[in-house]
Amino acid sequence: MYKILLKQDLVPGIHLFRVAAPNVAKKARPGQFVVIRIDEKGERIPLTVAGWDETEGSVTIVFMEVGTTTYRLATLGMGDYITDFVGPLGLPTHIEKFGTVVCVAGGIGVALIVPIARALKKEGNKVISILGARSQNLLFWEDELGSVSHQLIVTTDDGSYARKGVVTEPLKELLESGEKVARVIAIGPSIMMKFCAKTTEPFGIKTIVSLNPIMVDGTGMCGCCRVSVGGVTKFTCVDGPDFDGHQVDWDLLFARQRIYLDEEKRSLEQWQHQSAFVSE
Ligand SMILES: Cc1cc2nc3c(=O)[nH]c(=O)nc-3n(C[C@H](O)[C@H](O)[C@H](O)COP(=O)(O)OP(=O)(O)OC[C@H]3O[C@@H](n4cnc5c(N)ncnc54)[C@H](O)[C@@H]3O)c2cc1C
Ligand code: FES
């Protein structure tokens, strides 16, 4: 059982847990994830490690409420326990001295990219970060990302804060400005990662994306997280989650992410109905 040491509500629908998991904290690297199960009847879901503290033996996860498991997870608080917290899984993000690296984060992607940007900066890279959110009230960890970047550009889709627009606009301008960018790392909603890759493609700049297909076991056994990269089938949980964004078959990814939409909707309705019944 894994105790929740701290809970923070970052913005509406997005929460942070610091969880006591010393064995995961000992081995975690930027870009890796854990598979959690709330209780014995719960489903397994993958969540990226947003931070870890080897001395405290804790791992930080940040999650967004999108369906049954993440809504249920959000009902837990400090002092509660999670039954399974397996990891670290997946390949760590490749870190070396590339030169200038642009880290692009959309929405919850900021929590996932901070450890990567920190490691890149520590390795001697110049880190330029672009952080985007739909609106100011959904923006978080601006200071955290700023502190591990040499330059930070912030956008909101609706213009309620900082620059109005989407992350691909400053990304394109940066590439056109003549800044010698060695690599782009984009993490966020799949559609955002696809368009970041489309933006960098004409410039021939290697672009790494962190894919988020549906996963079950997270160990390469079930095939559920199958994606196609450069025409080759890859399992995201063991071959990724980082892949070359120019090689990803995005249409296949989008289609596979939607496979269980009806079941997910029914499951959420059933859970909401049961919780309303229990609270009456
Ligand atoms: C390697 C990896 C790392 C991830 N890291 C994080 C993280 O750090 N924080 C976080 O909030 N989420 C992360 N995700 C996504 C997270 O696993 C899903 O949001 C979660 O499984 C949804 O479960 P649910 O039961 O709440 O919703 P479901 O009922 O399963 O789904 C509800 C909605 O979310 C969509 N969805 C389901 N699974 C995924 C998925 N894997 N990715 C994107 N959308 C999905 C469905 O299409 C549906 O629209 C990660 C996914 C992967 C593969
Ligand atoms: S989640 Fe089962 S093979 Fe990747």
CSV table of C-alpha atoms and ligand atoms in Angstrom, one decimal:
chain,number,residue,atom,x,y,z
A,1,MET,CA,0.0,0.0,0.0
A,2,TYR,CA,1.3,3.4,-0.9
A,3,LYS,CA,0.5,6.4,1.3
A,4,ILE,CA,-0.4,9.8,-0.1
A,5,LEU,CA,1.9,12.2,1.8
A,6,LEU,CA,0.6,15.4,0.2
A,7,LYS,CA,-2.3,16.4,-2.0
A,8,GLN,CA,-2.5,19.7,-3.9
A,9,ASP,CA,-5.3,20.9,-6.1
A,10,LEU,CA,-3.3,22.7,-8.8
A,11,VAL,CA,-6.1,24.0,-11.0
A,12,PRO,CA,-9.7,22.9,-11.4
A,13,GLY,CA,-9.6,19.2,-12.3
A,14,ILE,CA,-5.8,18.8,-12.0
A,15,HIS,CA,-4.3,17.4,-8.8
A,16,LEU,CA,-0.8,16.6,-7.4
A,17,PHE,CA,-0.1,13.7,-5.1
A,18,ARG,CA,3.2,13.1,-3.4
A,19,VAL,CA,3.2,9.3,-2.7
A,20,ALA,CA,5.5,7.3,-0.4
A,21,ALA,CA,7.1,4.9,-2.9
A,22,PRO,CA,10.9,4.6,-1.9
A,23,ASN,CA,11.7,1.9,-4.5
A,24,VAL,CA,10.3,3.9,-7.3
A,25,ALA,CA,11.9,7.1,-6.1
A,26,LYS,CA,15.3,5.3,-6.1
A,27,LYS,CA,15.2,4.5,-9.8
A,28,ALA,CA,12.9,7.1,-11.4
A,29,ARG,CA,14.3,9.1,-14.4
A,30,PRO,CA,12.7,11.9,-16.4
A,31,GLY,CA,10.1,10.7,-18.8
A,32,GLN,CA,9.2,7.4,-17.0
A,33,PHE,CA,5.8,6.5,-15.6
A,34,VAL,CA,4.1,4.4,-13.0
A,35,VAL,CA,1.1,2.2,-13.3
A,36,ILE,CA,-1.3,2.7,-10.4
A,37,ARG,CA,-4.4,0.8,-9.2
A,38,ILE,CA,-6.5,2.6,-6.6
A,39,ASP,CA,-7.8,-0.7,-5.0
A,40,GLU,CA,-8.1,-4.4,-5.8
A,41,LYS,CA,-11.1,-3.8,-8.1
A,42,GLY,CA,-9.6,-0.7,-9.8
A,43,GLU,CA,-8.3,-0.5,-13.3
A,44,ARG,CA,-4.6,0.1,-13.9
A,45,ILE,CA,-3.7,3.6,-15.3
A,46,PRO,CA,-0.3,5.0,-16.3
A,47,LEU,CA,0.8,8.3,-14.9
A,48,THR,CA,4.2,10.0,-15.5
A,49,VAL,CA,6.5,10.8,-12.7
A,50,ALA,CA,6.5,14.5,-12.3
A,51,GLY,CA,9.2,14.4,-9.5
A,52,TRP,CA,10.8,12.2,-7.0
A,53,ASP,CA,12.8,12.6,-3.8
A,54,GLU,CA,15.1,9.7,-3.0
A,55,THR,CA,15.8,10.9,0.5
A,56,GLU,CA,12.1,11.2,1.5
A,57,GLY,CA,11.3,8.1,-0.6
A,58,SER,CA,8.5,9.9,-2.4
A,59,VAL,CA,7.3,10.2,-6.0
A,60,THR,CA,5.1,13.1,-7.3
A,61,ILE,CA,2.3,12.5,-9.8
A,62,VAL,CA,0.1,15.0,-11.4
A,63,PHE,CA,-3.2,13.9,-12.9
A,64,MET,CA,-6.2,15.3,-14.7
A,65,GLU,CA,-9.8,14.1,-14.1
A,66,VAL,CA,-11.0,12.6,-17.4
A,67,GLY,CA,-12.8,9.4,-16.5
A,68,THR,CA,-13.7,6.9,-13.8
A,69,THR,CA,-10.3,6.2,-12.4
A,70,THR,CA,-8.9,9.7,-12.4
A,71,TYR,CA,-12.2,11.0,-10.8
A,72,ARG,CA,-12.0,8.3,-8.2
A,73,LEU,CA,-8.3,9.1,-7.6
A,74,ALA,CA,-9.3,12.8,-7.0
A,75,THR,CA,-11.5,11.8,-4.1
A,76,LEU,CA,-8.5,10.5,-2.2
A,77,GLY,CA,-6.6,12.8,0.1
A,78,MET,CA,-3.5,13.1,2.3
A,79,GLY,CA,-3.2,10.0,4.5
A,80,ASP,CA,-5.1,7.7,2.1
A,81,TYR,CA,-3.5,4.8,0.4
A,82,ILE,CA,-3.2,3.6,-3.2
A,83,THR,CA,-3.0,-0.3,-3.6
A,84,ASP,CA,-0.6,-0.5,-6.5
A,85,PHE,CA,2.1,2.0,-7.6
A,86,VAL,CA,4.3,0.1,-10.0
A,87,GLY,CA,7.4,1.5,-11.7
A,88,PRO,CA,9.4,3.3,-12.9
A,89,LEU,CA,8.3,1.9,-16.3
A,90,GLY,CA,9.1,2.9,-19.8
A,91,LEU,CA,12.4,4.2,-21.2
A,92,PRO,CA,13.7,7.5,-19.7
A,93,THR,CA,13.9,10.5,-22.0
A,94,HIS,CA,17.2,10.6,-23.8
A,95,ILE,CA,19.3,13.4,-22.2
A,96,GLU,CA,22.6,14.6,-23.5
A,97,LYS,CA,24.2,17.9,-24.4
A,98,PHE,CA,22.4,18.7,-27.7
A,99,GLY,CA,22.8,22.5,-27.7
A,100,THR,CA,19.6,24.5,-27.7
A,101,VAL,CA,16.5,22.4,-26.8
A,102,VAL,CA,12.9,23.7,-27.0
A,103,CYS,CA,10.6,22.1,-24.5
A,104,VAL,CA,6.9,22.6,-25.4
A,105,ALA,CA,4.3,21.8,-22.8
A,106,GLY,CA,0.5,21.9,-23.2
A,107,GLY,CA,-1.9,21.7,-20.3
A,108,ILE,CA,-0.9,19.0,-17.9
A,109,GLY,CA,2.2,18.3,-20.0
A,110,VAL,CA,4.0,21.0,-17.9
A,111,ALA,CA,4.2,18.6,-15.0
A,112,LEU,CA,5.7,15.9,-17.2
A,113,ILE,CA,8.2,18.2,-18.9
A,114,VAL,CA,9.7,19.9,-15.8
A,115,PRO,CA,12.0,17.0,-14.8
A,116,ILE,CA,13.1,16.7,-18.5
A,117,ALA,CA,13.9,20.4,-18.8
A,118,ARG,CA,15.7,20.3,-15.5
A,119,ALA,CA,17.9,17.4,-16.6
A,120,LEU,CA,18.6,19.0,-20.0
A,121,LYS,CA,19.7,22.3,-18.3
A,122,LYS,CA,21.9,20.3,-15.8
A,123,GLU,CA,23.5,18.6,-18.8
A,124,GLY,CA,24.5,22.1,-20.2
A,125,ASN,CA,21.8,22.6,-22.8
A,126,LYS,CA,20.2,26.0,-23.4
A,127,VAL,CA,16.6,25.3,-22.6
A,128,ILE,CA,13.8,27.4,-24.2
A,129,SER,CA,10.4,26.5,-22.9
A,130,ILE,CA,6.9,27.2,-24.3
A,131,LEU,CA,4.0,26.7,-22.0
A,132,GLY,CA,0.5,26.8,-23.2
A,133,ALA,CA,-2.9,26.4,-21.6
A,134,ARG,CA,-6.5,27.0,-22.8
A,135,SER,CA,-7.0,29.7,-20.2
A,136,GLN,CA,-5.3,31.4,-17.3
A,137,ASN,CA,-7.2,29.4,-14.7
A,138,LEU,CA,-5.8,26.2,-16.2
A,139,LEU,CA,-2.2,27.3,-16.1
A,140,PHE,CA,0.1,25.9,-13.4
A,141,TRP,CA,3.8,25.4,-12.7
A,142,GLU,CA,4.8,28.4,-14.7
A,143,ASP,CA,7.5,29.2,-12.0
A,144,GLU,CA,8.7,25.6,-11.9
A,145,LEU,CA,9.2,25.5,-15.6
A,146,GLY,CA,10.7,29.0,-15.7
A,147,SER,CA,13.2,28.0,-13.0
A,148,VAL,CA,14.6,25.1,-15.2
A,149,SER,CA,14.6,27.1,-18.4
A,150,HIS,CA,16.8,29.9,-19.8
A,151,GLN,CA,13.8,31.4,-21.5
A,152,LEU,CA,10.0,30.8,-21.0
A,153,ILE,CA,7.2,31.8,-23.4
A,154,VAL,CA,3.7,31.4,-22.1
A,155,THR,CA,0.5,31.3,-24.2
A,156,THR,CA,-3.2,31.0,-23.5
A,157,ASP,CA,-5.6,30.1,-26.2
A,158,ASP,CA,-8.1,32.7,-25.1
A,159,GLY,CA,-5.6,35.4,-24.4
A,160,SER,CA,-6.6,35.7,-20.7
A,161,TYR,CA,-2.9,35.7,-19.7
A,162,ALA,CA,0.4,36.3,-21.4
A,163,ARG,CA,0.5,35.8,-25.2
A,164,LYS,CA,-2.8,34.9,-27.0
A,165,GLY,CA,-2.6,31.8,-29.2
A,166,VAL,CA,-1.4,28.3,-29.3
A,167,VAL,CA,2.1,27.0,-28.6
A,168,THR,CA,3.0,26.2,-32.2
A,169,GLU,CA,3.0,30.0,-33.0
A,170,PRO,CA,6.0,31.0,-30.9
A,171,LEU,CA,7.6,27.6,-31.8
A,172,LYS,CA,7.4,28.5,-35.5
A,173,GLU,CA,8.7,32.1,-34.8
A,174,LEU,CA,11.6,30.7,-32.8
A,175,LEU,CA,12.6,28.4,-35.6
A,176,GLU,CA,12.3,31.2,-38.2
A,177,SER,CA,14.3,33.6,-36.1
A,178,GLY,CA,17.5,31.6,-36.9
A,179,GLU,CA,17.9,30.3,-33.3
A,180,LYS,CA,19.9,27.1,-33.8
A,181,VAL,CA,17.6,24.6,-32.2
A,182,ALA,CA,19.0,21.1,-31.9
A,183,ARG,CA,15.9,19.3,-30.7
A,184,VAL,CA,12.3,19.9,-29.7
A,185,ILE,CA,10.5,18.0,-27.0
A,186,ALA,CA,6.7,18.3,-26.9
A,187,ILE,CA,4.4,16.9,-24.2
A,188,GLY,CA,0.7,17.5,-23.9
A,189,PRO,CA,-2.5,16.5,-25.6
A,190,SER,CA,-1.9,14.3,-28.7
A,191,ILE,CA,-3.3,16.9,-31.1
A,192,MET,CA,-0.8,19.5,-29.7
A,193,MET,CA,2.1,17.1,-30.1
A,194,LYS,CA,1.1,16.2,-33.6
A,195,PHE,CA,1.0,19.9,-34.6
A,196,CYS,CA,4.3,20.6,-32.9
A,197,ALA,CA,5.8,17.8,-35.0
A,198,LYS,CA,4.2,19.3,-38.1
A,199,THR,CA,5.6,22.7,-37.3
A,200,THR,CA,9.2,21.4,-36.9
A,201,GLU,CA,9.2,19.0,-39.8
A,202,PRO,CA,9.9,21.6,-42.6
A,203,PHE,CA,12.9,22.8,-40.5
A,204,GLY,CA,14.2,19.2,-40.1
A,205,ILE,CA,14.5,19.5,-36.4
A,206,LYS,CA,14.3,16.2,-34.4
A,207,THR,CA,11.1,16.4,-32.3
A,208,ILE,CA,10.4,14.0,-29.5
A,209,VAL,CA,6.8,13.4,-28.3
A,210,SER,CA,5.6,11.4,-25.3
A,211,LEU,CA,2.7,9.2,-26.5
A,212,ASN,CA,-0.3,8.4,-24.3
A,213,PRO,CA,-2.2,5.5,-25.8
A,214,ILE,CA,-4.5,3.4,-23.6
A,215,MET,CA,-2.4,1.0,-21.5
A,216,VAL,CA,-3.3,-2.1,-19.5
A,217,ASP,CA,-0.3,-3.9,-18.0
A,218,GLY,CA,2.4,-1.4,-18.9
A,219,THR,CA,5.0,-4.2,-19.4
A,220,GLY,CA,4.7,-5.1,-23.0
A,221,MET,CA,2.4,-8.1,-22.5
A,222,CYS,CA,-1.1,-7.1,-23.7
A,223,GLY,CA,-0.4,-5.1,-26.9
A,224,CYS,CA,-3.0,-2.5,-25.9
A,225,CYS,CA,-0.5,0.5,-26.2
A,226,ARG,CA,0.4,-0.5,-29.8
A,227,VAL,CA,1.4,2.5,-31.9
A,228,SER,CA,3.0,2.8,-35.4
A,229,VAL,CA,6.3,4.7,-35.7
A,230,GLY,CA,8.1,4.9,-39.0
A,231,GLY,CA,5.8,2.1,-40.2
A,232,VAL,CA,7.0,-0.2,-37.4
A,233,THR,CA,4.7,-1.4,-34.6
A,234,LYS,CA,6.0,-0.3,-31.2
A,235,PHE,CA,4.6,-0.9,-27.7
A,236,THR,CA,4.6,2.5,-26.0
A,237,CYS,CA,5.1,1.0,-22.5
A,238,VAL,CA,8.4,-0.7,-23.3
A,239,ASP,CA,9.6,1.0,-26.5
A,240,GLY,CA,8.5,4.5,-25.4
A,241,PRO,CA,6.7,6.6,-24.3
A,242,ASP,CA,9.1,8.9,-26.2
A,243,PHE,CA,9.1,8.6,-30.0
A,244,ASP,CA,10.1,10.7,-33.0
A,245,GLY,CA,7.1,12.9,-33.7
A,246,HIS,CA,7.8,13.0,-37.4
A,247,GLN,CA,7.5,9.2,-37.6
A,248,VAL,CA,4.3,8.7,-35.6
A,249,ASP,CA,1.1,7.5,-37.3
A,250,TRP,CA,-1.1,10.1,-35.5
A,251,ASP,CA,-4.4,8.9,-37.1
A,252,LEU,CA,-3.8,5.4,-35.8
A,253,LEU,CA,-3.1,6.8,-32.3
A,254,PHE,CA,-6.2,9.0,-32.3
A,255,ALA,CA,-8.4,6.0,-33.5
A,256,ARG,CA,-7.0,3.7,-30.9
A,257,GLN,CA,-7.4,6.2,-28.1
A,258,ARG,CA,-11.2,6.3,-29.0
A,259,ILE,CA,-11.7,2.5,-29.0
A,260,TYR,CA,-13.4,2.3,-25.6
A,261,LEU,CA,-15.2,5.7,-25.6
A,262,ASP,CA,-18.6,4.1,-25.0
A,263,GLU,CA,-17.4,1.8,-22.3
A,264,GLU,CA,-15.5,4.7,-20.6
A,265,LYS,CA,-18.7,6.8,-20.7
A,266,ARG,CA,-20.8,4.0,-19.3
A,267,SER,CA,-18.3,3.3,-16.5
A,268,LEU,CA,-18.2,7.0,-15.5
A,269,GLU,CA,-22.0,7.3,-15.5
A,270,GLN,CA,-22.2,4.1,-13.4
A,271,TRP,CA,-19.6,5.4,-10.9
A,272,GLN,CA,-21.2,8.8,-10.6
A,273,HIS,CA,-24.6,7.2,-10.1
A,274,GLN,CA,-23.2,4.9,-7.4
A,275,SER,CA,-21.4,7.7,-5.6
A,276,ALA,CA,-24.5,9.9,-5.6
A,277,PHE,CA,-26.4,6.9,-4.1
A,278,VAL,CA,-23.8,6.4,-1.4
A,279,SER,CA,-23.7,10.1,-0.5
A,280,GLU,CA,-27.5,10.4,-0.1
B,1,LIG,C1,2.7,6.7,-20.5
B,1,LIG,C2,1.5,7.6,-20.1
B,1,LIG,C3,1.7,8.5,-19.1
B,1,LIG,C4,0.6,9.3,-18.7
B,1,LIG,N1,0.8,10.3,-17.8
B,1,LIG,C5,-0.2,11.0,-17.3
B,1,LIG,C6,0.0,11.9,-16.3
B,1,LIG,O1,1.1,12.1,-15.8
B,1,LIG,N2,-1.1,12.6,-15.9
B,1,LIG,C7,-2.4,12.4,-16.5
B,1,LIG,O2,-3.3,13.1,-16.0
B,1,LIG,N3,-2.6,11.5,-17.4
B,1,LIG,C8,-1.5,10.8,-17.9
B,1,LIG,N4,-1.8,9.8,-18.8
B,1,LIG,C9,-3.1,9.6,-19.3
B,1,LIG,C10,-3.9,8.8,-18.2
B,1,LIG,O3,-3.3,7.5,-18.1
B,1,LIG,C11,-5.4,8.7,-18.6
B,1,LIG,O4,-5.9,9.9,-18.5
B,1,LIG,C12,-6.1,7.7,-17.7
B,1,LIG,O5,-5.7,6.4,-18.0
B,1,LIG,C13,-7.6,7.9,-17.9
B,1,LIG,O6,-8.3,6.9,-17.0
B,1,LIG,P1,-9.7,7.2,-16.6
B,1,LIG,O7,-10.3,5.9,-16.1
B,1,LIG,O8,-9.8,8.3,-15.6
B,1,LIG,O9,-10.5,7.6,-17.9
B,1,LIG,P2,-11.1,6.7,-19.0
B,1,LIG,O10,-12.5,6.4,-18.7
B,1,LIG,O11,-10.2,5.6,-19.3
B,1,LIG,O12,-11.0,7.7,-20.2
B,1,LIG,C14,-11.7,9.0,-20.2
B,1,LIG,C15,-11.3,9.8,-21.3
B,1,LIG,O13,-9.9,10.0,-21.3
B,1,LIG,C16,-9.3,9.4,-22.5
B,1,LIG,N5,-8.1,8.6,-22.2
B,1,LIG,C17,-8.1,7.4,-21.7
B,1,LIG,N6,-6.9,6.9,-21.5
B,1,LIG,C18,-6.1,7.9,-22.0
B,1,LIG,C19,-4.7,8.0,-22.2
B,1,LIG,N7,-3.9,7.0,-21.9
B,1,LIG,N8,-4.3,9.2,-22.6
B,1,LIG,C20,-5.1,10.1,-23.0
B,1,LIG,N9,-6.4,10.1,-22.9
B,1,LIG,C21,-6.9,9.0,-22.4
B,1,LIG,C22,-10.4,8.6,-23.1
B,1,LIG,O14,-10.2,8.5,-24.5
B,1,LIG,C23,-11.6,9.2,-22.7
B,1,LIG,O15,-11.9,10.3,-23.5
B,1,LIG,C24,-0.7,9.1,-19.3
B,1,LIG,C25,-0.8,8.1,-20.2
B,1,LIG,C26,0.3,7.3,-20.6
B,1,LIG,C27,0.1,6.3,-21.7
B,2,FES,S1,0.3,-1.6,-22.0
B,2,FES,FE1,0.3,-3.7,-22.5
B,2,FES,S2,1.8,-3.9,-24.0
B,2,FES,FE2,1.9,-1.8,-23.4
